[in-house]
Coordinates of C-alpha atoms in Angstrom, one line a residue:
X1 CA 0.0 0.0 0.0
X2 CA 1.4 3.5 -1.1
X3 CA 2.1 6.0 1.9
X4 CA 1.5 9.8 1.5
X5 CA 4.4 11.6 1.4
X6 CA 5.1 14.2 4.1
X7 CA 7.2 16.6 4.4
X8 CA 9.8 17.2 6.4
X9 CA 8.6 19.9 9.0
X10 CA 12.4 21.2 8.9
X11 CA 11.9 22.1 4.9
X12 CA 8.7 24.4 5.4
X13 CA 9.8 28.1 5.1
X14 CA 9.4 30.3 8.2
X15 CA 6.9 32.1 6.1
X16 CA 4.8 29.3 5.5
X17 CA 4.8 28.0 9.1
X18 CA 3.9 31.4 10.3
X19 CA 0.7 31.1 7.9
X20 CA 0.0 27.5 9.3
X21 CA 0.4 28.9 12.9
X22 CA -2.1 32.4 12.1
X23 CA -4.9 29.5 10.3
X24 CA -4.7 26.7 13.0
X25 CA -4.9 29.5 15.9
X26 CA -7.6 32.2 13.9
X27 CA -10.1 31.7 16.7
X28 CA -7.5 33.1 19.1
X29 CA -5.7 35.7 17.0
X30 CA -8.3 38.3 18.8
X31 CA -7.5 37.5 22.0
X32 CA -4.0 36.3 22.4
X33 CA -1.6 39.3 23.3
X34 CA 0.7 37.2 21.3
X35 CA -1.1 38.8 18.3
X36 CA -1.8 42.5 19.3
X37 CA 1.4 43.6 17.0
X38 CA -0.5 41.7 13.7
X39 CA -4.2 43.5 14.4
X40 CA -2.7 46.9 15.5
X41 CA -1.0 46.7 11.9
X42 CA -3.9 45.8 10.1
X43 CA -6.0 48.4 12.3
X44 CA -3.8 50.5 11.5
X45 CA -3.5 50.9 8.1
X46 CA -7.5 50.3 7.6
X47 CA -7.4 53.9 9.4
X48 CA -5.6 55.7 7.0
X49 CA -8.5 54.7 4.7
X50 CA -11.3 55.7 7.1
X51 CA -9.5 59.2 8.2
X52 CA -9.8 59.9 4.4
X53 CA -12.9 58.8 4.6
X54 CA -14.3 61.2 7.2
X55 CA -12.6 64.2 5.6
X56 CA -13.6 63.5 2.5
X57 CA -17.3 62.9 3.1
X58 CA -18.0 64.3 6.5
X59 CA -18.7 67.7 7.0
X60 CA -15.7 70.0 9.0
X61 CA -17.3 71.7 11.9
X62 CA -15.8 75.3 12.8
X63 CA -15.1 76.0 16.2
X64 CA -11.6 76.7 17.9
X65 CA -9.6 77.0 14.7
X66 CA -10.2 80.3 13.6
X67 CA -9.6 81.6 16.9
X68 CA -6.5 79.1 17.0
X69 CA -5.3 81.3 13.6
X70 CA -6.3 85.0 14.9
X71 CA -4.3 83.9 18.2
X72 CA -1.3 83.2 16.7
X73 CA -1.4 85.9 13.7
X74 CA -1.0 88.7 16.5
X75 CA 1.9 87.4 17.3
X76 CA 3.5 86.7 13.7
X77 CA 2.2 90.7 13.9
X78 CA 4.6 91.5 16.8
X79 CA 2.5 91.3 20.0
X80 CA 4.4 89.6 22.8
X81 CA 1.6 90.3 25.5
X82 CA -0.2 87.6 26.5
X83 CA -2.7 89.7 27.5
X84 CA -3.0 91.2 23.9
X85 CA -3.8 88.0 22.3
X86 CA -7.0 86.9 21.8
X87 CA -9.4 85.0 19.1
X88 CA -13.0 84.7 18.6
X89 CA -13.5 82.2 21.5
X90 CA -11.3 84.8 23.9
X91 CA -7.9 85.7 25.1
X92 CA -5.3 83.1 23.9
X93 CA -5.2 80.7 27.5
X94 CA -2.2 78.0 25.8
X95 CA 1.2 78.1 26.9
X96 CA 4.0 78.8 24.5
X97 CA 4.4 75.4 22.2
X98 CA 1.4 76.0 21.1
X99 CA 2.2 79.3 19.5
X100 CA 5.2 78.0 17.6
X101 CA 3.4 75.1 16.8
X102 CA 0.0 76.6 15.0
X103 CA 1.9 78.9 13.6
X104 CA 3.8 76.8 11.4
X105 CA 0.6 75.7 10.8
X106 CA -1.0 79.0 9.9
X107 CA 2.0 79.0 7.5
X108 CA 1.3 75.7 5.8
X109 CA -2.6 76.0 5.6
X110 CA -2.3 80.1 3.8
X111 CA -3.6 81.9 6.7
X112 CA -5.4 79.1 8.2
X113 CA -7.8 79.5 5.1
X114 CA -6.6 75.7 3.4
X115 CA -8.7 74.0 6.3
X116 CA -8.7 70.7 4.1
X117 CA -5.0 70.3 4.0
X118 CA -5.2 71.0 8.1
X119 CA -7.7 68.2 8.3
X120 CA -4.8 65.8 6.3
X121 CA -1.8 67.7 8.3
X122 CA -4.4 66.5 11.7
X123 CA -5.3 62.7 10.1
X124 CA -1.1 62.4 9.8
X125 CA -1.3 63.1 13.9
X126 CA -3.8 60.9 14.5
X127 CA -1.8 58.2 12.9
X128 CA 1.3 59.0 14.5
X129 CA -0.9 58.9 17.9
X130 CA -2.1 55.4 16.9
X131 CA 1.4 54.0 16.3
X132 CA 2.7 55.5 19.7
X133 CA -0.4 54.5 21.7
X134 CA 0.0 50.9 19.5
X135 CA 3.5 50.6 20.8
X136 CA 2.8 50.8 24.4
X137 CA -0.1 48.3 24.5
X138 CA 2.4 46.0 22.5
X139 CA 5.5 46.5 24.8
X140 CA 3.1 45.8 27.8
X141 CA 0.6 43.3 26.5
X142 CA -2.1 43.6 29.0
X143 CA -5.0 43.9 26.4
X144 CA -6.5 41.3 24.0
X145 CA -6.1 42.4 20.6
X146 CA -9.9 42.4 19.7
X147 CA -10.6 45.7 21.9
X148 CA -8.3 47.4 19.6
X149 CA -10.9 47.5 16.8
X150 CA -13.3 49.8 19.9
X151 CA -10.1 51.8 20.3
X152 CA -9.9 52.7 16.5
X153 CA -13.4 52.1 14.7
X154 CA -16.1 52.4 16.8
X155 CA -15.2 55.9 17.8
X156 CA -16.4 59.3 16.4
X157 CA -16.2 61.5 18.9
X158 CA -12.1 60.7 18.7
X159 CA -12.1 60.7 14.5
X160 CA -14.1 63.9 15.3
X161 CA -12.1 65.8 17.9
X162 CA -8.6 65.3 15.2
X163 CA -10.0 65.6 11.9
X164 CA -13.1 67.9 11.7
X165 CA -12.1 70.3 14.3
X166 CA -9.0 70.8 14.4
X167 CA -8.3 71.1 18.4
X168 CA -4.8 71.4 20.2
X169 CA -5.5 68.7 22.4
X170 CA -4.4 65.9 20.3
X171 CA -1.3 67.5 19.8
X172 CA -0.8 68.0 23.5
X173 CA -1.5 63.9 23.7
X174 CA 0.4 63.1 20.4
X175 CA 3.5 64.6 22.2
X176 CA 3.0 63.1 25.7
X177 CA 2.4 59.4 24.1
X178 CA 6.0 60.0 22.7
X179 CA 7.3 61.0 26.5
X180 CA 5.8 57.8 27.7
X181 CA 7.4 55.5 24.9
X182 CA 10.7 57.1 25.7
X183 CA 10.0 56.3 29.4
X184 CA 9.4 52.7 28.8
X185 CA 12.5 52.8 26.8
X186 CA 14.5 54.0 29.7
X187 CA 15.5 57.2 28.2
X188 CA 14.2 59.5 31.4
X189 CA 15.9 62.9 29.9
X190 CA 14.6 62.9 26.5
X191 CA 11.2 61.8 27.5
X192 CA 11.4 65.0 30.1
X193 CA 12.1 67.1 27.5
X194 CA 8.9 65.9 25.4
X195 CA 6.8 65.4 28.3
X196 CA 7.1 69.2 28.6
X197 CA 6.6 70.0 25.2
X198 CA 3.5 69.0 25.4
X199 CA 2.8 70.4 28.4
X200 CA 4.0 73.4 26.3
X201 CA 0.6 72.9 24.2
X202 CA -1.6 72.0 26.5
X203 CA -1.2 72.3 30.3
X204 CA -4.2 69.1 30.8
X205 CA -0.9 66.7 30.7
X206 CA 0.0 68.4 34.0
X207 CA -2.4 65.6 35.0
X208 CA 0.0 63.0 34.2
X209 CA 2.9 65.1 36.6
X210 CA 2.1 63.8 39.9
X211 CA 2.5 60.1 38.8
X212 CA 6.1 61.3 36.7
X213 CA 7.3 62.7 39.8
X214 CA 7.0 59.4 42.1
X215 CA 8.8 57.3 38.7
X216 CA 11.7 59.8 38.9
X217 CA 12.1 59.3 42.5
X218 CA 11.5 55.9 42.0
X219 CA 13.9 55.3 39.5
X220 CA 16.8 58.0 40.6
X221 CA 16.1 59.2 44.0
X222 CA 15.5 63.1 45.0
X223 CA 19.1 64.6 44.2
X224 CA 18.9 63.0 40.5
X225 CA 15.1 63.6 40.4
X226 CA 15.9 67.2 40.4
X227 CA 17.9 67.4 37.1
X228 CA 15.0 65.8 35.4
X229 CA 12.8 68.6 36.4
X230 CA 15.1 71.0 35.8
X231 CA 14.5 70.1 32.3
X232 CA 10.8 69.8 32.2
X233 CA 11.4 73.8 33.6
X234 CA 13.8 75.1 31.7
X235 CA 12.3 74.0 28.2
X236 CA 9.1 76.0 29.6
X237 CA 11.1 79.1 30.1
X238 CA 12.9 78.8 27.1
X239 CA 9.9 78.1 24.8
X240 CA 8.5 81.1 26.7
X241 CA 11.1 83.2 26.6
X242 CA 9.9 86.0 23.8
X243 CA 6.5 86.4 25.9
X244 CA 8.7 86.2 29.6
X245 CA 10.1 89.0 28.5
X246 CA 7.2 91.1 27.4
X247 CA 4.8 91.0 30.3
X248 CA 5.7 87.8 32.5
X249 CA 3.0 88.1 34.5
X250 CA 0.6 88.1 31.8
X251 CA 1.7 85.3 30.6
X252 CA 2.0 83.0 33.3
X253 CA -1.7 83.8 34.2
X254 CA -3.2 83.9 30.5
X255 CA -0.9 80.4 29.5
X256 CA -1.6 78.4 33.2
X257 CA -4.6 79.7 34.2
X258 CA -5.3 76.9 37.0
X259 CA -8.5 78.9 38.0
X260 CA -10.3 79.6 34.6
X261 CA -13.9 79.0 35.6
X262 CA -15.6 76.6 32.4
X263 CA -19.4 77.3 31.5
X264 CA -21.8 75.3 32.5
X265 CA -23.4 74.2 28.7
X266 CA -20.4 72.8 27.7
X267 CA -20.0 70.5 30.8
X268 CA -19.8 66.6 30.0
X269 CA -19.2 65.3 33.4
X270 CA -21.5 67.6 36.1
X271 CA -24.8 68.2 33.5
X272 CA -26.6 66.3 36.7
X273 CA -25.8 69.3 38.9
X274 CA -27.6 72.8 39.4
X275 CA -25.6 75.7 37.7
X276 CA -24.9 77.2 41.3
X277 CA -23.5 74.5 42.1
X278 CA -21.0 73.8 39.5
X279 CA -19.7 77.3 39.2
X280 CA -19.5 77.5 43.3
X281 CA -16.0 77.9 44.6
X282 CA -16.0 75.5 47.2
X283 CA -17.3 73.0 45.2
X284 CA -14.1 73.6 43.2
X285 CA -12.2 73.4 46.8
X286 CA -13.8 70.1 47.2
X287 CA -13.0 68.6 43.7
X288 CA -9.5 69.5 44.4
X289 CA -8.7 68.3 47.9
X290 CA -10.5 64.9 46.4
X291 CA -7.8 65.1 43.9
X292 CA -5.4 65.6 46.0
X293 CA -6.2 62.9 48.3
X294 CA -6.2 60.1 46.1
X295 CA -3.1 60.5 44.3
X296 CA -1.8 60.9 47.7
X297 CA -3.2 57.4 48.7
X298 CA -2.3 55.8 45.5
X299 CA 1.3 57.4 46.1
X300 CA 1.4 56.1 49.8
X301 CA -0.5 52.8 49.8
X302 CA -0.3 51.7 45.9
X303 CA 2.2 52.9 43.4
X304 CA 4.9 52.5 46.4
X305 CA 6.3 48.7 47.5
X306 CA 4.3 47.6 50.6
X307 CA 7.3 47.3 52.9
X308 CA 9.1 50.5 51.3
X309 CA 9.1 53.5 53.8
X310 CA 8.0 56.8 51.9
X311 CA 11.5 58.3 52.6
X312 CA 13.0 55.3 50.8
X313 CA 11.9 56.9 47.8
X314 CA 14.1 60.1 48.3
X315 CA 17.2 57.9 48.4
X316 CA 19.1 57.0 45.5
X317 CA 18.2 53.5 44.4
X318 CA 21.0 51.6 45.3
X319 CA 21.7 53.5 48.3
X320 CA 17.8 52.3 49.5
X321 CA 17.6 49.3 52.4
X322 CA 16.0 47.1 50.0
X323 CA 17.7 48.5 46.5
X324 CA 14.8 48.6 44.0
X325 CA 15.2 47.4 40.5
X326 CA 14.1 49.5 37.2
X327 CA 10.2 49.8 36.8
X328 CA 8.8 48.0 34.3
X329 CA 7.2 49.1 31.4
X330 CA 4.1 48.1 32.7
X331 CA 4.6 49.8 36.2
X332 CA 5.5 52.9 34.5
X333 CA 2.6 53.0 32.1
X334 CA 0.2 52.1 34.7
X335 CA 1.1 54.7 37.1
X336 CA 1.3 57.7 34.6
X337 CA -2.4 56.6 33.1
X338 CA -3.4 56.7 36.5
X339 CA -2.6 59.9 37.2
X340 CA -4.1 61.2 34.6
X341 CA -7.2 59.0 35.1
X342 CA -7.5 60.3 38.8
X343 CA -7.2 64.1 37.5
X344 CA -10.0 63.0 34.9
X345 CA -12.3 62.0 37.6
X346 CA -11.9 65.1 39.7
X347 CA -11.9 67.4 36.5
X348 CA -14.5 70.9 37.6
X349 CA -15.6 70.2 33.9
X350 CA -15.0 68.2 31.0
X351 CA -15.5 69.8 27.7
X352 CA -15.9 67.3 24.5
X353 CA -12.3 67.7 23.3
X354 CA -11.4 66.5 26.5
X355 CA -12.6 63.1 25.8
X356 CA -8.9 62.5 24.0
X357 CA -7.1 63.0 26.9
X358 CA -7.6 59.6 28.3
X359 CA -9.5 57.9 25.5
X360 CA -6.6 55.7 24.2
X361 CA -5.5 55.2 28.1
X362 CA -9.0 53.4 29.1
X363 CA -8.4 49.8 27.6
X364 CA -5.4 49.6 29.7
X365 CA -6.8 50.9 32.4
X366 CA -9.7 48.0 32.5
X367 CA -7.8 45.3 31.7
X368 CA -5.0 46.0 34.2
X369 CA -7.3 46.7 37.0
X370 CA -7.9 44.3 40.2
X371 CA -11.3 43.4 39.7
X372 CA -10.5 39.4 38.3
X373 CA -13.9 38.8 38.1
X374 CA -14.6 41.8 35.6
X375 CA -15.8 39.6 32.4
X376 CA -14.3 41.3 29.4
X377 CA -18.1 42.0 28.4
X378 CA -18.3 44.0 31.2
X379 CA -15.0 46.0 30.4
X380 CA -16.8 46.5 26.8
X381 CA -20.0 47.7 28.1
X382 CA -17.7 50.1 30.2
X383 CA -15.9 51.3 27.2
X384 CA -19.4 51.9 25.2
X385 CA -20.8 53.4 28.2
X386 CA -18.1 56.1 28.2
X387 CA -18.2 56.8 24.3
X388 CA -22.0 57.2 24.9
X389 CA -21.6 59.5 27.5
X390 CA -19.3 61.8 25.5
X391 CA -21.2 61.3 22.2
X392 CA -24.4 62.1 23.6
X393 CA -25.2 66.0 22.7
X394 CA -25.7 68.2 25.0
X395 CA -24.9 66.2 27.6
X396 CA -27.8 65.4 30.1
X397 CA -28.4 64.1 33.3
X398 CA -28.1 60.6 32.9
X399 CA -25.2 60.6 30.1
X400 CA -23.8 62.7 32.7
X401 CA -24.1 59.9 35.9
X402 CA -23.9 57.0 33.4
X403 CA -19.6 58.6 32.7
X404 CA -19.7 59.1 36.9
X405 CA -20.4 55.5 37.4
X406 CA -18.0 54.5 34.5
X407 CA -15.3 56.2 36.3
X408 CA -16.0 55.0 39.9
X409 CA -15.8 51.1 38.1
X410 CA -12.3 52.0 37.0
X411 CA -11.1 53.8 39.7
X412 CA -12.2 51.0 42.3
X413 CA -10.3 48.7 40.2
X414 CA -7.5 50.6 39.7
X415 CA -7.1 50.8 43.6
X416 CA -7.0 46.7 43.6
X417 CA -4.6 46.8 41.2
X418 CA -0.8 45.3 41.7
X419 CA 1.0 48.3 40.8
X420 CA 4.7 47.3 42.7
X421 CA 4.9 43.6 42.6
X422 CA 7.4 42.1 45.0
X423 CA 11.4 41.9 43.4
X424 CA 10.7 37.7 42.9
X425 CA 7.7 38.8 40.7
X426 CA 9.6 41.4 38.2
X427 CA 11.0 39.9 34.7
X428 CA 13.6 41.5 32.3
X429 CA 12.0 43.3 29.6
X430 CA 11.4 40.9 26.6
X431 CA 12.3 42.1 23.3
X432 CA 9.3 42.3 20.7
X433 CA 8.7 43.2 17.5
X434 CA 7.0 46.9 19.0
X435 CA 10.3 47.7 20.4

């Protein structure tokens, strides 16, 4: 009787045995972490197609751009008070970067009036944002592949908030995703530097400072800590400089305005509460001494080892009575998204454009809380109940709770989560195809 040929498994190309391996597993390639670097690639480039899409076929909405253009035309005019500078939406409130950087864009688009090549310059950001943010969740592989497709497709508001009006914000994040790759990378100065460029467009990343603070002292101790901030400072002065010089006070209270009061139509997350209320000043108090508090907790009882005295952390690293090794990438991710997170849930108001500040952070948030016996349908139905909440126009009451309880899921499980595990637990970083 004649026997089948086989072949030798040693002859099969590497090509061909990757194929094999992506056809016998094709039920799993969703929701293997293994895979996250083949969807984010395919997700990836299916974007490029829908962002042209959008532009193409979906109307552009007008709102801060033309003010974004009369801001930064007063000073290609010569005015260096901050005071002086203002747009259709009101005096110019951004800290320097964002002067130089709209008005190379002012440049580029003729005056600001070429609002379709802006929407193409804005798709290339978004795509740069989705390759950093990509790069993270493939260094730390804590999320199945499948919730990608949430994190790219089944948003609007995001496609919205880059490509048909035009905002600073994702600019602000596009930088700060760059800081945190860099940080993961272990390059702490040149991160720094980033970090406060985009600080330098939009002062929300301060959010993520409180949790960059305890990683410096974390990973260098105070006296070494304080070069890295020196940094973040001196590229603010620097960048600053031409408007320092001019009226200083002007512009450190028009550019970091920590007390601008937000109207009350615009709100996303406090629609449920009466308009007394939400422009009251001790409410404001209250939101902020909440804020304060839990990053303090998280700093004290979470983000810190267990057995680690506070005033360990001031201590260079090998100097400390139990020497700490190098944060992970995960550690360090966690932490800053937490941060932010925290400063999300205490915001006095969240405008729509605001929803990009954490958006691309959520997913890792869920899935690297404590909760093990959140289902990953009820991580979904908290990522779809926080899109609906910031599509839903105006905001009302329930939209409004609906994004409080959303946030009070995550924050609980945030709290149970392992941020320092113990040295027997930490692994050397394994090389990938992200890195």
């Amino acid at each position: 009787m004649a026997h089948a040929r086989k072949k030798p498994p040693g002859n099969a190309s590497p090509l061909w045995a990757t194929f094999q391996t992506l056809w016998l597993e094709k039920h799993l390639i969703l929701f293997k972490t293994e895979y996250t670097f083949l969807v984010v690639s395919v997700l990836w480039l299916l974007e490029i197609g829908i962002n042209v899409w959008v532009i193409q076929k979906v109307s552009y909405t007008e709102i801060d751009w033309k003010a974004y253009m009369d801001e930064v035309e007063g000073v290609i005019n010569g005015t260096y008070d901050y005071t002086q500078l203002k747009g259709d939406t009101g005096p110019l409130v951004y800290p320097a970067g964002f002067v130089y950087i709209f008005t190379a864009l002012y440049y580029i688009t003729s005056s600001g009036a070429n609002i379709r090549l802006g929407q193409y310059i804005f798709a290339v950001f978004y795509l740069i944002t989705l390759l950093l943010v990509f790069r993270i969740y493939c260094r730390t592989k804590k999320v199945p592949p499948y919730v990608f497709f949430f994190m790219c497709c089944a948003s609007y508001r995001i496609h919205s908030i880059f490509v048909l009006r035009l905002f600073n914000d994702p600019v602000a994040m596009m930088l700060l995703f760059a800081a945190v790759n860099l940080f993961i990378d272990g390059h702490w100065s040149l991160g720094c530097v980033v970090y406060s460029l985009a600080v330098s467009v939009k002062m929300n990343v301060l959010l993520f400072a409180p949790g960059l603070l305890f990683l410096l002292l974390s990973e260098f101790g105070l006296m070494r800590t304080i070069p890295k901030l020196a940094i973040c400072a001196s590229i603010q002065v620097l960048l600053g400089l031409p408007f320092l010089l001019e009226n200083p006070i002007g512009y450190m209270s028009g550019a970091f305005d920590l007390g601008r009061q937000f109207m009350f139509k615009w709100t996303v997350n406090w629609r449920f509460l009466p308009e007394w209320l939400f422009l009251n000043r001790y409410f404001h108090f209250l939101l902020l001494a909440a804020h304060l508090l839990s990053l303090l907790l998280f700093a004290l009882l979470r983000w810190k080892r267990s057995a680690e005295s506070p005033l360990e952390l001031l201590k260079e690293p090998g100097k400390r009575k139990d020497p700490a090794p190098k944060n992970t990438a995960n550690q360090i991710v966690l932490i800053l998204f937490t941060s932010n997170f925290i400063g999300m849930c205490f915001s006095r108001s969240l405008h729509y454009q605001f929803y990009v500040w954490y958006f691309h952070t959520l997913p890792y948030l869920l899935w690297s809380g404590g909760l093990k016996k959140m289902a990953h349908l009820l991580r979904v139905l908290i990522l779809g109940l926080v899109e609906l909440s910031w599509n839903t126009y105006p905001s009302t009451c329930s939209s409004s709770v609906a994004l409080h309880i959303c946030h009070l899921v995550i924050f609980f499980s945030l709290w149970l989560s392992p941020f320092a595990p113990s040295v027997t637990q930490r692994k050397a970083p394994v090389k990938d195809k992200c890195q």
